[in-house]
C-alpha positions as YAML, in Angstrom:
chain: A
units: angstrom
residues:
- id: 1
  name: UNK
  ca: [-40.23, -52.55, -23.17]
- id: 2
  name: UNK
  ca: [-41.13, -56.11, -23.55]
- id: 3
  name: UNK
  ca: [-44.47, -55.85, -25.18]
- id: 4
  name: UNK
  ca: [-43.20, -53.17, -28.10]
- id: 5
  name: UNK
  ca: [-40.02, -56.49, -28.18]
- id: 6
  name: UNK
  ca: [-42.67, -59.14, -28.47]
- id: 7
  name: UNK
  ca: [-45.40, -57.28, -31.33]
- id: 8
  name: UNK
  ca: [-42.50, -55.38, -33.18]
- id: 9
  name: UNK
  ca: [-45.10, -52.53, -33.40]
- id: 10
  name: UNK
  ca: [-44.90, -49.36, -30.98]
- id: 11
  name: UNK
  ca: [-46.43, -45.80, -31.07]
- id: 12
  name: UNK
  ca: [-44.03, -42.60, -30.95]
- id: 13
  name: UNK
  ca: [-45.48, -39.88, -28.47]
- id: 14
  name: UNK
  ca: [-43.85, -36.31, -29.04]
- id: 15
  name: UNK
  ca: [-45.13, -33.43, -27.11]
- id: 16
  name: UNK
  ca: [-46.39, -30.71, -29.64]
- id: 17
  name: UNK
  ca: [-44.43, -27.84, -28.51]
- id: 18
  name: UNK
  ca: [-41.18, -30.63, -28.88]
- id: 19
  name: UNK
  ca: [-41.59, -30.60, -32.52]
- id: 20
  name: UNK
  ca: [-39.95, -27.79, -34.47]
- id: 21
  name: UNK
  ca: [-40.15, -27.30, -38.21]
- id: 22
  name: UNK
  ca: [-37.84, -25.78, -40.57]
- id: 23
  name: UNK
  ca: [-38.19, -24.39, -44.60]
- id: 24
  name: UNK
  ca: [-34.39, -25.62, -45.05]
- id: 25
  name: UNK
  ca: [-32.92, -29.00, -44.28]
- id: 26
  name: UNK
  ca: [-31.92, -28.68, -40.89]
- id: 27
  name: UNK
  ca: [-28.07, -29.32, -39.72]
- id: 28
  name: UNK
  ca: [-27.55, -30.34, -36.39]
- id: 29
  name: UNK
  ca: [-27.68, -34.32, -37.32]
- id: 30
  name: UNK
  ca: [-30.61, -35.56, -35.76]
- id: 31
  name: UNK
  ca: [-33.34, -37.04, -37.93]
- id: 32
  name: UNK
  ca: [-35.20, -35.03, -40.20]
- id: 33
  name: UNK
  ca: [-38.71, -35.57, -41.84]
- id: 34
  name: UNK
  ca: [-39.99, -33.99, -44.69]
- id: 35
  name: UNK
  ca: [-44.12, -32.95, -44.49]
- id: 36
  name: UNK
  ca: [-46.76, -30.47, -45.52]
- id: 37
  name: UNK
  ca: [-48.61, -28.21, -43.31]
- id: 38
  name: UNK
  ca: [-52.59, -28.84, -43.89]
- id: 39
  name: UNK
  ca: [-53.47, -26.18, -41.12]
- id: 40
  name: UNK
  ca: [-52.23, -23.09, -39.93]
- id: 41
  name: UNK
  ca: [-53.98, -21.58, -36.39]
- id: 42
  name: UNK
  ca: [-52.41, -18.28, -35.00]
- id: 43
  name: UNK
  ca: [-53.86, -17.83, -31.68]
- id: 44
  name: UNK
  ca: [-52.10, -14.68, -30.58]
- id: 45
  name: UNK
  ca: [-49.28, -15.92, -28.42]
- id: 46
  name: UNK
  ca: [-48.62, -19.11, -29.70]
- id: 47
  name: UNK
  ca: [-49.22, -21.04, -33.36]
- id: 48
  name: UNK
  ca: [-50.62, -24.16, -34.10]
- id: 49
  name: UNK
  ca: [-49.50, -26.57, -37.44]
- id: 50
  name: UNK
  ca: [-51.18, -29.56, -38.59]
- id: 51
  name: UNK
  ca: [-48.26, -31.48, -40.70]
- id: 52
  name: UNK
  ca: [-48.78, -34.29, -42.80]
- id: 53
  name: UNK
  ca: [-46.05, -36.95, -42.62]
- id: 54
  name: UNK
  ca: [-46.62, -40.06, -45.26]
- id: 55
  name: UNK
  ca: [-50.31, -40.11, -44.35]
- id: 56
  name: UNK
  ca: [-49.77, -39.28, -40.60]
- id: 57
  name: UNK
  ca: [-51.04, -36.17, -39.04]
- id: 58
  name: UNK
  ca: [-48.63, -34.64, -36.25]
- id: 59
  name: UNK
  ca: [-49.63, -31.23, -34.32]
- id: 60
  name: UNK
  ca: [-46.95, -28.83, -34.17]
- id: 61
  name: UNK
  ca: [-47.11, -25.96, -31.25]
- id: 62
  name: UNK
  ca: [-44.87, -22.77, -31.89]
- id: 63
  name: UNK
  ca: [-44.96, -20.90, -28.79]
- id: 64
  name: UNK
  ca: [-44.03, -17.04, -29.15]
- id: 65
  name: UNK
  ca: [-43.92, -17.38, -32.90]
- id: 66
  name: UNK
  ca: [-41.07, -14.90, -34.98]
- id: 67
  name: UNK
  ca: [-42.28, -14.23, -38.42]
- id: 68
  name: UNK
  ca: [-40.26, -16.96, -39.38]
- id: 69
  name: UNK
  ca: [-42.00, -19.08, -37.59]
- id: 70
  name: UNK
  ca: [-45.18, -18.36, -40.07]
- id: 71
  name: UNK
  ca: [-45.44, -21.58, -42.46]
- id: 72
  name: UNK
  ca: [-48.55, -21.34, -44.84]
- id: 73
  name: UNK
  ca: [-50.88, -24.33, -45.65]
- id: 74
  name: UNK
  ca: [-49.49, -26.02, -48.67]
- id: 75
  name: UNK
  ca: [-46.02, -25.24, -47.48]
- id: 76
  name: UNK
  ca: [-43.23, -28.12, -47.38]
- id: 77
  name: UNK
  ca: [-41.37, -28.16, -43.87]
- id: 78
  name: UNK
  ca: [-38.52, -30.44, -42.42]
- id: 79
  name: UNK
  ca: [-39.71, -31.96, -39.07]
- id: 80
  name: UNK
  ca: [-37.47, -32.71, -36.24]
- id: 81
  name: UNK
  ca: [-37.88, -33.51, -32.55]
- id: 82
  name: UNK
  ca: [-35.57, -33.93, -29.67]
- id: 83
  name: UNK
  ca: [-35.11, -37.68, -28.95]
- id: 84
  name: UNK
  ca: [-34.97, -37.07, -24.73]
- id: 85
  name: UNK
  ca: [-39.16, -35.62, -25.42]
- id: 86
  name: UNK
  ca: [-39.79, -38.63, -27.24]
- id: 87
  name: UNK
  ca: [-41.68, -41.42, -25.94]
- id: 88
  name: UNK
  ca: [-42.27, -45.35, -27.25]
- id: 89
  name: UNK
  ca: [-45.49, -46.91, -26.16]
- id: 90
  name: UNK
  ca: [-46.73, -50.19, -26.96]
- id: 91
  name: UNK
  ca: [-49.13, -49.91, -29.42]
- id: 92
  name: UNK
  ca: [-51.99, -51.82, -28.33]
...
């Protein structure tokens, strides 16, 4: 896009149910964040995360959750996404 080209600066749009979190390092090659969950919402058939990223909030939706899926507040996670439900805007 020519306006994220021009300011250099661009917002990342991921879908919350596109983000999946991990206790382990992932190792499938894509990129990996580390964060910490700061909320934790079950809501019967789905769960909702609020991760902090280097002072950035992302929501995180876990449809259909497995105990596994169950990630206390406090608790370190790896972040990933898939690249194909990510989208650049220009950040104006």
């Amino acid at each position: 896009d020519a306006a994220i080209r021009k300011s250099g600066q661009a917002v990342l749009m991921v879908r919350p149910e596109s983000i999946r979190l991990s206790p382990t390092p992932p190792n499938n090659g894509r990129s990996v964040w580390t964060g910490v969950v700061t909320r934790t919402s079950y809501l019967g058939s789905f769960i909702e995360y609020d991760v902090e990223i280097a002072d950035q909030k992302l929501l995180a939706v876990r449809y259909d959750p497995a105990e596994s899926d169950l990630y206390p507040v406090r608790q370190s996670v790896y972040v990933q996404f898939l690249q194909e439900n990510a989208y650049l805007l220009p950040n104006e």
